[in-house]
Short mmCIF file of C-alpha atoms in Angstrom, two decimals:
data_model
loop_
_atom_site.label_atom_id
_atom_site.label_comp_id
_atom_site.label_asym_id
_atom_site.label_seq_id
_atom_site.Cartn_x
_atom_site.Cartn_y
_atom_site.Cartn_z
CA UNK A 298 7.13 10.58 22.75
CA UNK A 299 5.26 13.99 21.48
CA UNK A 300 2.47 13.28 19.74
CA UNK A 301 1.88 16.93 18.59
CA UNK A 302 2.18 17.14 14.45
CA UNK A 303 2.75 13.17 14.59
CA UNK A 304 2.39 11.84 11.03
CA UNK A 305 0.37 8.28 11.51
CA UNK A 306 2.19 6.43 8.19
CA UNK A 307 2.99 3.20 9.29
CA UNK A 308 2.74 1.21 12.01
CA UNK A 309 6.42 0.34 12.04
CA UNK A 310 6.88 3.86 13.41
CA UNK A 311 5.33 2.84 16.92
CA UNK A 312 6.49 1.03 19.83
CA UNK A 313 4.10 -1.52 21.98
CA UNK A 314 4.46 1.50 24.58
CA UNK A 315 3.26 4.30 22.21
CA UNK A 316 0.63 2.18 21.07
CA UNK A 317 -0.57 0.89 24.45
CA UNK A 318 -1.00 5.20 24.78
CA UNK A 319 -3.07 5.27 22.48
CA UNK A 320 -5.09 2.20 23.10
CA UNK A 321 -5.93 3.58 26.82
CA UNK A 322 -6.50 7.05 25.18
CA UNK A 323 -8.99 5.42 22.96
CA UNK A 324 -10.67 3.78 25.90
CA UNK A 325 -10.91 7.08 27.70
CA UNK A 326 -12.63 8.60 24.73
CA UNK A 327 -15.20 5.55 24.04
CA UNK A 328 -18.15 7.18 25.87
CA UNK A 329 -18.01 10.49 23.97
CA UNK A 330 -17.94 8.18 20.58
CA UNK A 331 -20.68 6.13 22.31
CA UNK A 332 -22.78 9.86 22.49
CA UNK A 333 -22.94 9.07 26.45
CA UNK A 334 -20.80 12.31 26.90
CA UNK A 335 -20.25 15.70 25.19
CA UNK A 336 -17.12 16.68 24.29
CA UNK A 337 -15.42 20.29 22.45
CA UNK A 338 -11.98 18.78 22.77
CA UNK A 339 -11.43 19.69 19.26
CA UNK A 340 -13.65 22.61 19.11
CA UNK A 341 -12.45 24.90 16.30
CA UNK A 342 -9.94 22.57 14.67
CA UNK A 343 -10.40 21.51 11.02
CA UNK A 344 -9.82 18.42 9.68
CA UNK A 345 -9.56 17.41 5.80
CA UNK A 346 -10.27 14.53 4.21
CA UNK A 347 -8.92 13.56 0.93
CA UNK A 348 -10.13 10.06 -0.11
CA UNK A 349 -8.72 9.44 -3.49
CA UNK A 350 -10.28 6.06 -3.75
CA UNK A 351 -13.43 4.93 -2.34
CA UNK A 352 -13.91 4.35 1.25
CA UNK A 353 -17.17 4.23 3.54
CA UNK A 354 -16.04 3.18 7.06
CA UNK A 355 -12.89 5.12 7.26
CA UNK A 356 -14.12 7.95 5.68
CA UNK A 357 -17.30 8.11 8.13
CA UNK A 358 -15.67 7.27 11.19
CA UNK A 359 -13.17 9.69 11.00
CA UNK A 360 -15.96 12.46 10.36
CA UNK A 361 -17.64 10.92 13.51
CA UNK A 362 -14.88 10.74 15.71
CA UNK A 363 -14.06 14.65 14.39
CA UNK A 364 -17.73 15.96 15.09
CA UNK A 365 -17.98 13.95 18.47
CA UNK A 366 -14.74 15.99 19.85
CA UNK A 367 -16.57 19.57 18.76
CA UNK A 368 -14.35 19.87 15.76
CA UNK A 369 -15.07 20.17 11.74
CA UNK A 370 -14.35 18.11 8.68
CA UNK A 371 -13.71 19.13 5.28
CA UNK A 372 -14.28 16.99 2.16
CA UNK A 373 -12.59 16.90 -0.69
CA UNK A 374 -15.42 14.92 -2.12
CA UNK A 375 -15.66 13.09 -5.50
CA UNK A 376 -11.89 13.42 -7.58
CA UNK A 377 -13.86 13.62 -10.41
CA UNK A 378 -15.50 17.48 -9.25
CA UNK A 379 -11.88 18.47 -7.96
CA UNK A 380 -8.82 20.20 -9.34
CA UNK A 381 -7.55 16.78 -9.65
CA UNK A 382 -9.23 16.18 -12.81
CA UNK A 383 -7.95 19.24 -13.83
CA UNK A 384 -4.55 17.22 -13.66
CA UNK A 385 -3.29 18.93 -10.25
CA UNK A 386 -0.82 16.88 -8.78
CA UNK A 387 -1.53 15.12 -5.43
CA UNK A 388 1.59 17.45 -4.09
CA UNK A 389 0.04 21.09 -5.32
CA UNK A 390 -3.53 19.29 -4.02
CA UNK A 391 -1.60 18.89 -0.36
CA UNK A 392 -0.15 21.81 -0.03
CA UNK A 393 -3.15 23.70 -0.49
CA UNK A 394 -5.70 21.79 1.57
CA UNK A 395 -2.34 22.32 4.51
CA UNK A 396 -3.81 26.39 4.04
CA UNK A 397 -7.28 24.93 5.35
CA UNK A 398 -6.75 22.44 8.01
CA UNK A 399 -5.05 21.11 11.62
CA UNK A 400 -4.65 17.70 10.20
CA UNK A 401 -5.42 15.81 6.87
CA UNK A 402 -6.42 12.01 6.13
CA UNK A 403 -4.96 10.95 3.30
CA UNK A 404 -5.87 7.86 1.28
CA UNK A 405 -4.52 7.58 -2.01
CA UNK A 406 -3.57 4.62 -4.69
CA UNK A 407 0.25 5.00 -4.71
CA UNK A 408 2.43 3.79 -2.16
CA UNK A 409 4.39 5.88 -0.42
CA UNK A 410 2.21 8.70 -1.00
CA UNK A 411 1.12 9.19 2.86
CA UNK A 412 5.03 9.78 3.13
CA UNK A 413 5.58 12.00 0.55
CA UNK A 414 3.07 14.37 1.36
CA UNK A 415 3.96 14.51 5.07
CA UNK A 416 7.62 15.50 3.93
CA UNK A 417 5.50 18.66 2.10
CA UNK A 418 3.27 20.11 4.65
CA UNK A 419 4.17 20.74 8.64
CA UNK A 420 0.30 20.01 9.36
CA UNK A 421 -0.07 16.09 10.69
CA UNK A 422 -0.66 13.60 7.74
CA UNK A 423 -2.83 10.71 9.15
CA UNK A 424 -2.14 8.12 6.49
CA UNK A 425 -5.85 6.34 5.26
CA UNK A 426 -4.06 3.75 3.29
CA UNK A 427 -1.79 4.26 0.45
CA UNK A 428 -2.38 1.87 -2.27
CA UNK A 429 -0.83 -1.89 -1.21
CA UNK A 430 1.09 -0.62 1.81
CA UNK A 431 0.05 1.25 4.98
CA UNK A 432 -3.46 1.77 7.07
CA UNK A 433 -2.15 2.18 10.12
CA UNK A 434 -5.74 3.29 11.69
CA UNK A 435 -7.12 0.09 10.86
CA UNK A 436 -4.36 -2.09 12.41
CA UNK A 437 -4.82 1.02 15.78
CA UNK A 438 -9.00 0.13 15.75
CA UNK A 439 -7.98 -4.23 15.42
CA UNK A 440 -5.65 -3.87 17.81
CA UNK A 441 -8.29 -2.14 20.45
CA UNK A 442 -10.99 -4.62 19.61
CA UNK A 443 -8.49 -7.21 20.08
CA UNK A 444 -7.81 -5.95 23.88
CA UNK A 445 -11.51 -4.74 24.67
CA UNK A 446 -13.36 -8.05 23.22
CA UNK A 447 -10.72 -10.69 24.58
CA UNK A 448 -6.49 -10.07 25.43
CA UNK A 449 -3.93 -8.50 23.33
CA UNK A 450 -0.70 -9.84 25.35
CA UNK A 451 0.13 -13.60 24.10
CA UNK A 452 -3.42 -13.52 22.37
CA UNK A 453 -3.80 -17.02 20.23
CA UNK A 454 -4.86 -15.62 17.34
CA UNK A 455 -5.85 -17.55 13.59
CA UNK A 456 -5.88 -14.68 10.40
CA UNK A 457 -7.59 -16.49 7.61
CA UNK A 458 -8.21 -15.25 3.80
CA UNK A 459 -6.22 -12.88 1.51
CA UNK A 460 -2.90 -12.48 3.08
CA UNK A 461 -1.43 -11.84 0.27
CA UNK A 462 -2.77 -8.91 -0.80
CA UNK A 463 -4.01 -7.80 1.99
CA UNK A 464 -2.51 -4.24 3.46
CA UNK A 465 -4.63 -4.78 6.84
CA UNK A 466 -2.77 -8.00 7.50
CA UNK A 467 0.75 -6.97 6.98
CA UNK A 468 0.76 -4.54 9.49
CA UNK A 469 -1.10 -6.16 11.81
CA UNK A 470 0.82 -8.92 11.97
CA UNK A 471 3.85 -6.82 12.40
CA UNK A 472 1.90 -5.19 15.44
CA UNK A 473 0.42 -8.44 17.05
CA UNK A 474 4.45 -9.43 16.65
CA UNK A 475 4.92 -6.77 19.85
CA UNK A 476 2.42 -8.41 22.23
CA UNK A 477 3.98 -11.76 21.40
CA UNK A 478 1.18 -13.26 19.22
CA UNK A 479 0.37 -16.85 18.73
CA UNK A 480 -0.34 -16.44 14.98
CA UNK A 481 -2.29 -19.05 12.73
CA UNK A 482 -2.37 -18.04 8.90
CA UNK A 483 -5.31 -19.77 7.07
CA UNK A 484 -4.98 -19.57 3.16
CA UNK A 485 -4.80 -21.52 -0.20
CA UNK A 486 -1.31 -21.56 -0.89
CA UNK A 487 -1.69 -18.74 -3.85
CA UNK A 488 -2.80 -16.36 -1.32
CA UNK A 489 -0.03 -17.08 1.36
CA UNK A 490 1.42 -14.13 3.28
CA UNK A 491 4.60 -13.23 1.75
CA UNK A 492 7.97 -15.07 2.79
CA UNK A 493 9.86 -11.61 3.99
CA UNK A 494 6.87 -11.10 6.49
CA UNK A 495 7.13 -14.42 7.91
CA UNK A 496 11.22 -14.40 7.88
CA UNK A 497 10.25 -11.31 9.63
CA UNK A 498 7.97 -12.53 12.01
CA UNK A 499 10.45 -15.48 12.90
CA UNK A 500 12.75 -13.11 13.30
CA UNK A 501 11.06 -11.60 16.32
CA UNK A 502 10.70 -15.04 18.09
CA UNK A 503 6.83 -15.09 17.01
CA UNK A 504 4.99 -18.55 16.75
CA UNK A 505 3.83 -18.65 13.64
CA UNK A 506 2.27 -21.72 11.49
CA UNK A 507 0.70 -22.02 8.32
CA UNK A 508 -2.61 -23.98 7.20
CA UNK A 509 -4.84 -24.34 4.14
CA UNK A 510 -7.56 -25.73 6.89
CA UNK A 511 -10.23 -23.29 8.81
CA UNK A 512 -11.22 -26.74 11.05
CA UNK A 513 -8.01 -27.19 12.13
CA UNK A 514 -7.19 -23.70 12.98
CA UNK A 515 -10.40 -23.04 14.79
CA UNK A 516 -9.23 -25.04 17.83
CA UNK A 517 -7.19 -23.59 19.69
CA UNK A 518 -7.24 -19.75 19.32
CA UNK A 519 -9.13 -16.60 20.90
CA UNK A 520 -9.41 -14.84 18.40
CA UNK A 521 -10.05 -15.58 14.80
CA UNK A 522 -9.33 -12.56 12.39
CA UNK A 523 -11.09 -13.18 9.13
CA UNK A 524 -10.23 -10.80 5.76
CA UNK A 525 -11.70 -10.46 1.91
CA UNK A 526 -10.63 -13.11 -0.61
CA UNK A 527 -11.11 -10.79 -3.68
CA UNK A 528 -12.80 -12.36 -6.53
CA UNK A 529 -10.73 -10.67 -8.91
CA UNK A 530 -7.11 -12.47 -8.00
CA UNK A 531 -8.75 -15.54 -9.16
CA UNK A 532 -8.99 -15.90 -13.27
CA UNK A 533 -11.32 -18.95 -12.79
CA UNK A 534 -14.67 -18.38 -11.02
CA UNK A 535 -14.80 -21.79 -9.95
CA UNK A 536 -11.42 -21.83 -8.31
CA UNK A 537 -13.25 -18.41 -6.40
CA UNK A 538 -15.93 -20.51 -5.18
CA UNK A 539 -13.68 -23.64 -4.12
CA UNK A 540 -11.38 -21.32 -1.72
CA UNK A 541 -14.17 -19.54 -0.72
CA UNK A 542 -15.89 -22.03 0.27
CA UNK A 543 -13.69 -23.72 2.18
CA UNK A 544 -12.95 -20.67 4.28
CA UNK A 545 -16.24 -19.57 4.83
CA UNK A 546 -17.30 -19.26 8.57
CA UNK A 547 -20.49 -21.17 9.67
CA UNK A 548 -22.44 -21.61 13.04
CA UNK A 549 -21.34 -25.85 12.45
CA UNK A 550 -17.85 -24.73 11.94
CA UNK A 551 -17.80 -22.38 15.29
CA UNK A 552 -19.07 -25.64 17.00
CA UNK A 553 -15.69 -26.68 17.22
CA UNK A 554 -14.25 -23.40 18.34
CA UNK A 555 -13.54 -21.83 21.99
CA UNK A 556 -16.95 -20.56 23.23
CA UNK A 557 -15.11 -17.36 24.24
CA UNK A 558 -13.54 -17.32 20.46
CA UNK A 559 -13.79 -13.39 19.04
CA UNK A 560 -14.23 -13.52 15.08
CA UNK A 561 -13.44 -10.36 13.52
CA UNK A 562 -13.53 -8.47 10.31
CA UNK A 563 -12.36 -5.02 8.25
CA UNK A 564 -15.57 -5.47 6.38
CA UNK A 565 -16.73 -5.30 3.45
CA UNK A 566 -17.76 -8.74 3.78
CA UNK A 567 -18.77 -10.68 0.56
CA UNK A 568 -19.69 -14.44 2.21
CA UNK A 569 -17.04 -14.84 4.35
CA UNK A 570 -18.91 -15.02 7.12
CA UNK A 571 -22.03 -16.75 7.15
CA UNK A 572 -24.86 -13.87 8.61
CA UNK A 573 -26.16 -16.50 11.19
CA UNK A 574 -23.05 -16.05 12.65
CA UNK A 575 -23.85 -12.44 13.20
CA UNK A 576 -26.21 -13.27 16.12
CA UNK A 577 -23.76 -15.53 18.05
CA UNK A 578 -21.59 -13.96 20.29
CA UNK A 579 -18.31 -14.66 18.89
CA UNK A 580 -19.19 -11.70 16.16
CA UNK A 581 -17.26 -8.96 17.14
CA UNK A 582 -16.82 -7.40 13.31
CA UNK A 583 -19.34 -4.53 13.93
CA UNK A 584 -18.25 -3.33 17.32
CA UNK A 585 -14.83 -3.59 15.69
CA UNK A 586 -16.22 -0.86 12.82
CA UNK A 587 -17.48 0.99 15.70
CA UNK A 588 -14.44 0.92 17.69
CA UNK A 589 -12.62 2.77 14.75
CA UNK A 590 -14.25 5.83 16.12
CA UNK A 591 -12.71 5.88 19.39
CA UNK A 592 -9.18 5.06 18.00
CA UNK A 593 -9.75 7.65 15.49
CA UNK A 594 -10.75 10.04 18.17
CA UNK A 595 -7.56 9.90 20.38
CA UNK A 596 -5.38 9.74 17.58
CA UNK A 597 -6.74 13.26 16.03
CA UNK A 598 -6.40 14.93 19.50
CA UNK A 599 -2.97 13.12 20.28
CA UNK A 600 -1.43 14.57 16.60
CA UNK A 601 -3.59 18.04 17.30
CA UNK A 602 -2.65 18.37 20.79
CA UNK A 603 -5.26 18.41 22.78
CA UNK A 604 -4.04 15.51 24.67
CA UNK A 605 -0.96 14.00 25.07
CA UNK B 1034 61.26 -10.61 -36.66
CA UNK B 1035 59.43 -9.52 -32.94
CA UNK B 1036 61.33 -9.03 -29.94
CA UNK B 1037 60.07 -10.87 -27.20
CA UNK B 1038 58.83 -8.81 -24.36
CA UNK B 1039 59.86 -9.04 -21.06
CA UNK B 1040 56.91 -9.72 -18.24
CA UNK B 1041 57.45 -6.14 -17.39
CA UNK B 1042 56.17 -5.22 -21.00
CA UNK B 1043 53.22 -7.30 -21.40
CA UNK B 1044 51.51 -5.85 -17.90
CA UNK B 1045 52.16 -2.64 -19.07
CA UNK B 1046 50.54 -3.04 -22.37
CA UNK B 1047 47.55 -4.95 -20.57
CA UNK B 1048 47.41 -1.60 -17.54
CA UNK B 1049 48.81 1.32 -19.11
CA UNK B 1050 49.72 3.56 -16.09
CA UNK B 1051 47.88 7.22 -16.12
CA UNK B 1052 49.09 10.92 -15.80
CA UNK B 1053 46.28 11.81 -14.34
CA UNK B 1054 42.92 11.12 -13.76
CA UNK B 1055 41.43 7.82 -11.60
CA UNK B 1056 41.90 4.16 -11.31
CA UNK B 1057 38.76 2.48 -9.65
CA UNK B 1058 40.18 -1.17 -8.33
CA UNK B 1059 38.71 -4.11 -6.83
CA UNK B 1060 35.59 -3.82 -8.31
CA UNK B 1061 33.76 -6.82 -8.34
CA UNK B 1062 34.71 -9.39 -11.48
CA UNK B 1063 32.17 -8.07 -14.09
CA UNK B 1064 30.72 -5.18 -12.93
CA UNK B 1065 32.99 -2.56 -14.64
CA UNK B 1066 30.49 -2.62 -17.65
CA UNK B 1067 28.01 -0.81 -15.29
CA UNK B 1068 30.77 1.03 -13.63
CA UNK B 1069 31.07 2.83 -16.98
CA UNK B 1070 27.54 2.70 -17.83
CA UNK B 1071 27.38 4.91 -14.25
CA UNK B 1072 29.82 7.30 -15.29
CA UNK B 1073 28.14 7.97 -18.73
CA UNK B 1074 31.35 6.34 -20.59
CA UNK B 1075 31.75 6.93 -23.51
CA UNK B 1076 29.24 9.80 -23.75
CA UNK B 1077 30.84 11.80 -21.03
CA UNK B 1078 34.75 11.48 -21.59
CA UNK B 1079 36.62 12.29 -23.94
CA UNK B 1080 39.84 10.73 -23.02
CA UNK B 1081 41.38 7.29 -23.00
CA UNK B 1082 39.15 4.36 -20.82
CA UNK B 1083 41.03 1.03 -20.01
CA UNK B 1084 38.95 -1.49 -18.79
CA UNK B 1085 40.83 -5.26 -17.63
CA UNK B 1086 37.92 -7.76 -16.52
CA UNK B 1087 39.08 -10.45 -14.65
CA UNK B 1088 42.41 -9.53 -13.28
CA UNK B 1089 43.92 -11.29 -10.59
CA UNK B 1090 43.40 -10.21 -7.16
CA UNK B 1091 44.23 -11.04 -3.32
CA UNK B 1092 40.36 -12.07 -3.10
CA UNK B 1093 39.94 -13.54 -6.67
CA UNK B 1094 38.72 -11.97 -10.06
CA UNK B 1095 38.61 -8.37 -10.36
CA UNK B 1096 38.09 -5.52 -12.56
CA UNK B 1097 39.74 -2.59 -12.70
CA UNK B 1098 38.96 0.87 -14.55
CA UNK B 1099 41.41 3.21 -15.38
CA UNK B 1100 40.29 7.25 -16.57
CA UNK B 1101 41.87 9.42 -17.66
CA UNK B 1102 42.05 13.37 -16.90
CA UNK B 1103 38.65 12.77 -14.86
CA UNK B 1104 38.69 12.81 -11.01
CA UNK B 1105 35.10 11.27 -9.50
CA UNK B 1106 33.04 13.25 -7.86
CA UNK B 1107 30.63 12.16 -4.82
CA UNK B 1108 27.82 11.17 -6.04
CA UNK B 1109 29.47 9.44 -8.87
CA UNK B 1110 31.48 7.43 -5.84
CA UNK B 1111 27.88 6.74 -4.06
CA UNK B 1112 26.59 4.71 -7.18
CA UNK B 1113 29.75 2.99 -7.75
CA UNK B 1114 29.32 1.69 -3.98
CA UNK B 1115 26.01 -0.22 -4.46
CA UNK B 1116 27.02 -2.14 -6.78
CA UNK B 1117 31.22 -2.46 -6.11
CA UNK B 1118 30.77 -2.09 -2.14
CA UNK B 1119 34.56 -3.44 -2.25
CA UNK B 1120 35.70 -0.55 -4.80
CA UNK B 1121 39.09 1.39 -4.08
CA UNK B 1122 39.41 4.73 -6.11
CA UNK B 1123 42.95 5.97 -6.87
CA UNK B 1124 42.91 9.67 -7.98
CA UNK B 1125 46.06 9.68 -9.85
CA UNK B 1126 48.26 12.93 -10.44
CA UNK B 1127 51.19 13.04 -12.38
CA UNK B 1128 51.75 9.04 -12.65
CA UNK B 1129 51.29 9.24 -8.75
CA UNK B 1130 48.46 8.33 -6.15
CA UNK B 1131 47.55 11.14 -4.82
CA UNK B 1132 44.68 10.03 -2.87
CA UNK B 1133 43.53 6.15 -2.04
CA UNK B 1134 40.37 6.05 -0.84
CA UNK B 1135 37.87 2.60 -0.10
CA UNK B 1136 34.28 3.47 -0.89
CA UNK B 1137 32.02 3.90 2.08
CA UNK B 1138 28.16 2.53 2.05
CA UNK B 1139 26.14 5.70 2.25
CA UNK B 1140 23.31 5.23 4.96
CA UNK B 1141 20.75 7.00 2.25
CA UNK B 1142 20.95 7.81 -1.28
CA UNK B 1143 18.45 10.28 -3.11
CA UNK B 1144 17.95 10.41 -6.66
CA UNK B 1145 20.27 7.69 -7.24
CA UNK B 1146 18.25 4.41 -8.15
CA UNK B 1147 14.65 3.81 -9.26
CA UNK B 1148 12.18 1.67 -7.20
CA UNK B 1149 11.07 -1.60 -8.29
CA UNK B 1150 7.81 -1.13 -7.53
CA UNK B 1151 5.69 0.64 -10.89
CA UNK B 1152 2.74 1.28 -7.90
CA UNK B 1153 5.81 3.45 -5.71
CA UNK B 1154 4.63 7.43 -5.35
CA UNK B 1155 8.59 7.57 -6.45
CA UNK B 1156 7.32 6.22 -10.11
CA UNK B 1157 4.86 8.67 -10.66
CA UNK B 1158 4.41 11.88 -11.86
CA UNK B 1159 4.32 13.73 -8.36
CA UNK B 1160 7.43 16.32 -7.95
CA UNK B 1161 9.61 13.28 -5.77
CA UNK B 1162 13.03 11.89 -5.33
CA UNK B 1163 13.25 8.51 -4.97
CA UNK B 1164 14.97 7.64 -1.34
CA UNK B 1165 16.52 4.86 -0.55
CA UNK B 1166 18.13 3.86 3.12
CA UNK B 1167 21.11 1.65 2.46
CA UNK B 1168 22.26 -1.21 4.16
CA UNK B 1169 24.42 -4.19 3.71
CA UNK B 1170 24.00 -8.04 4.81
CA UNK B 1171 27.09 -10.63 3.51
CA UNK B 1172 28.59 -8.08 1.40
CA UNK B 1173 25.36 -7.46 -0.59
CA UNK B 1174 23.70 -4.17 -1.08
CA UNK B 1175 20.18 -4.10 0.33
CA UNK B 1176 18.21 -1.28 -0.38
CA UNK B 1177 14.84 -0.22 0.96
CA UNK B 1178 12.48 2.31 -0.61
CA UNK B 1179 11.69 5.51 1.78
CA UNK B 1180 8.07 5.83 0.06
CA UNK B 1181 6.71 1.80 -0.17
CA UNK B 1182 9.49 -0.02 1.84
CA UNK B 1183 9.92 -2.21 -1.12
CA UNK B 1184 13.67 -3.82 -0.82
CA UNK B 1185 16.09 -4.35 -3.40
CA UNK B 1186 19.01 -6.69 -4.07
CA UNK B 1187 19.20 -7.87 -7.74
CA UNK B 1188 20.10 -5.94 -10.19
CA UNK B 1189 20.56 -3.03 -8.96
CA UNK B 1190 22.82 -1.26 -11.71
CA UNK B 1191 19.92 -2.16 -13.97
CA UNK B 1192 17.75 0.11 -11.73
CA UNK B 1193 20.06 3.45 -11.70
CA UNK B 1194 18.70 6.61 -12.68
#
């Protein structure tokens, strides 16, 4: 596979080989993202940025993993001080930043719109989520904290919270499907992940099993992969605080878990995740924001290429 | 006092054979409505329409739609397919068939149906065709949206462009 002028939209595009590239290419990169070694890589390529909803660890690590490897990042910056307010559509906006830069991140509200714009310019769109659907670097940086903090192949693995609505857990899910996953979903049944992505998962000969109970999931798995529940899907507070509650990860709780068990996170975190747990060393969730860089780092030279 | 008719008579007043134009068979028992809503029928003819729901066919209820003095072109054919996958189209010259042909499933269709989804890029204002890749399970249409991967199976004639 060339990964010159690749367009990262979703992660149904990518084999367990082309991924496992990546993964090791990641791993080669970590000690320049660490700052243990220099690297001009990507000296003289531009990358742009155009974030047209709010992001803080995408947004940053991508700069990071840009300036590490010697190259230079340009911002669109706030929609609101853009043409865009002017009313330029996100197509004119595309094919103009093209004109500036080697690659662009794109993250924008509308699904599909990673896809559209990559069908408008020749440079390499690197798709930073697109409304409910895709963000395939996210399920990349999992997938590498999955295989540097425990085992990726077979791994036992419990995904609790908003799987509903969550884009993260869609495609990872499809992607854990390739390393033949052992995969627990924790959820109130109103947040359940949807009954096409289970058929689907079925489909691929993946264990799969379904619980409203954190205690009983924590048994048995390696890793435990914990998401949002947004306060919002809920039009009773109290109904908030009852499923929150019942999900929320405490130092008790871990107790009863593998000492080896790896909890992990896409952050934000509202109280998910109780902050003693943060000292223990099943928290994985910031290396696992960190590790972003890295992944971010090989795919930019990979789709620039710089490496292949 | 009326003559009666022979069998002969009565099919012929139910079908009247065409000159010219095209006779769209085996479409699916109550689906010609949106067969004709696809062709823009009435607006866009201004000859004679016959429309039999519920004929009698080898596999059940049928409809049938007979046009006349208007031969279909392709992309006319492509949204008959989705939702009459069975369809045969008879272009009819001169009280003859000159041409029999089975619709065929197109792999992709562009422009053709609307996505389902209000959030799709293909719903907005951006300068984009919708895209759909086409595939069929049990003799229903499946499509799936090229821009949010959002499937549809119901309803599709309500979702035509």
């Amino acid at each position: 596979m060339t990964f010159k002028d690749l367009n990262i939209i979703s992660m149904k595009d990518f084999s367990r080989d082309t991924i496992d590239h990546i993964l090791n290419t990641a791993e080669k990169l970590e000690p320049v993202a660490r700052g243990l070694e220099k690297s001009d890589l990507l000296d003289g390529k531009v990358l742009s940025l155009l974030f047209f909803e709010p992001s803080t660890r995408t947004r940053m690590s991508f700069e990071t993993a840009m300036i590490r490897l010697g190259g230079r990042v340009l911002n669109l910056g706030s929609v609101e001080a853009s043409s865009i307010a002017k009313g330029e559509s996100l197509a004119d906006t595309i094919r103009v930043v093209e004109g500036y830069s080697d690659a662009i991140v794109l993250r924008h509200p509308k699904e599909g719109s990673a896809q559209m714009a990559s069908e408008l310019v020749s440079v390499p769109i690197i798709n930073a989520g697109d409304g409910a659907g895709h963000h395939p670097t996210q399920t990349f940086l999992d997938l590498y904290t999955i295989r540097q903090e425990s085992h990726l192949d077979g791994v036992k693995i419990a995904i609790a919270g908003d799987l509903k609505y969550g884009r993260t857990v869609h495609s990872l899910c499809y992607a854990l499907s390739l390393y033949g996953a052992e995969i627990t979903l924790v959820s109130p049944k109103e947040l359940r992940l949807p009954d096409e992505i289970i058929y689907d998962l079925k489909k691929r000969n993946i264990k799969v099993t379904q619980t409203d109970s954190i205690e009983e999931a924590i048994r048995n798995i390696e890793v435990l992969y914990v998401t949002r529940i947004q306060k919002e899907r809920f039009p009773d507070p109290a109904e908030y605080n009852k499923v929150a509650s019942n999900l929320l990860i405490t130092p008790q709780l871990l107790e009863k878990a593998d000492p080896k068990l790896k909890i992990m996170h896409p952050l934000p975190r509202i109280n998910e995740i109780d902050p003693r747990v943060d000292d223990t060393d099943h928290a994985c969730y910031f290396n696992q924001s960190f590790y972003g860089v890295p992944v971010r780092m090989a795919l930019l030279a990979l789709v620039m290429g710089v490496l292949e | 006092m009326t003559p009666n008719k022979s069998p002969t008579q009565k099919r012929e007043l139910r079908v009247r054979p065409i000159e010219n134009g095209t006779v769209i068979d085996h479409i699916k028992a109550g689906q010609s409505l949106n067969v004709l809503r696809i062709l823009g029928i009435p607006d866009s003819s201004e000859d004679v329409v016959s429309v039999v729901i519920n004929a009698s066919g080898e596999h059940g209820k049928k409809d049938v739609v007979k046009i006349e003095n208007r031969e279909l072109n392709v992309r006319e054919v492509d949204k008959i397919t989705l939702i009459a996958p069975n369809a045969v189209i008879n272009i009819i010259r001169h009280f003859d068939v000159f041409e029999k042909k089975h619709v065929v499933i197109p792999q992709n269709i562009e422009g053709v149906v609307r996505c389902i989804n209000p959030n799709c890029i293909s719903n907005s204002s951006e300068p984009v065709t919708s895209k759909f890749t086409v595939t069929s399970a049990k003799g229903k249409i499946v499509l799936q949206c090229k821009y949010c991967e959002r499937v549809i199976t119901e309803n599709i004639a309500d979702r035509l462009l």
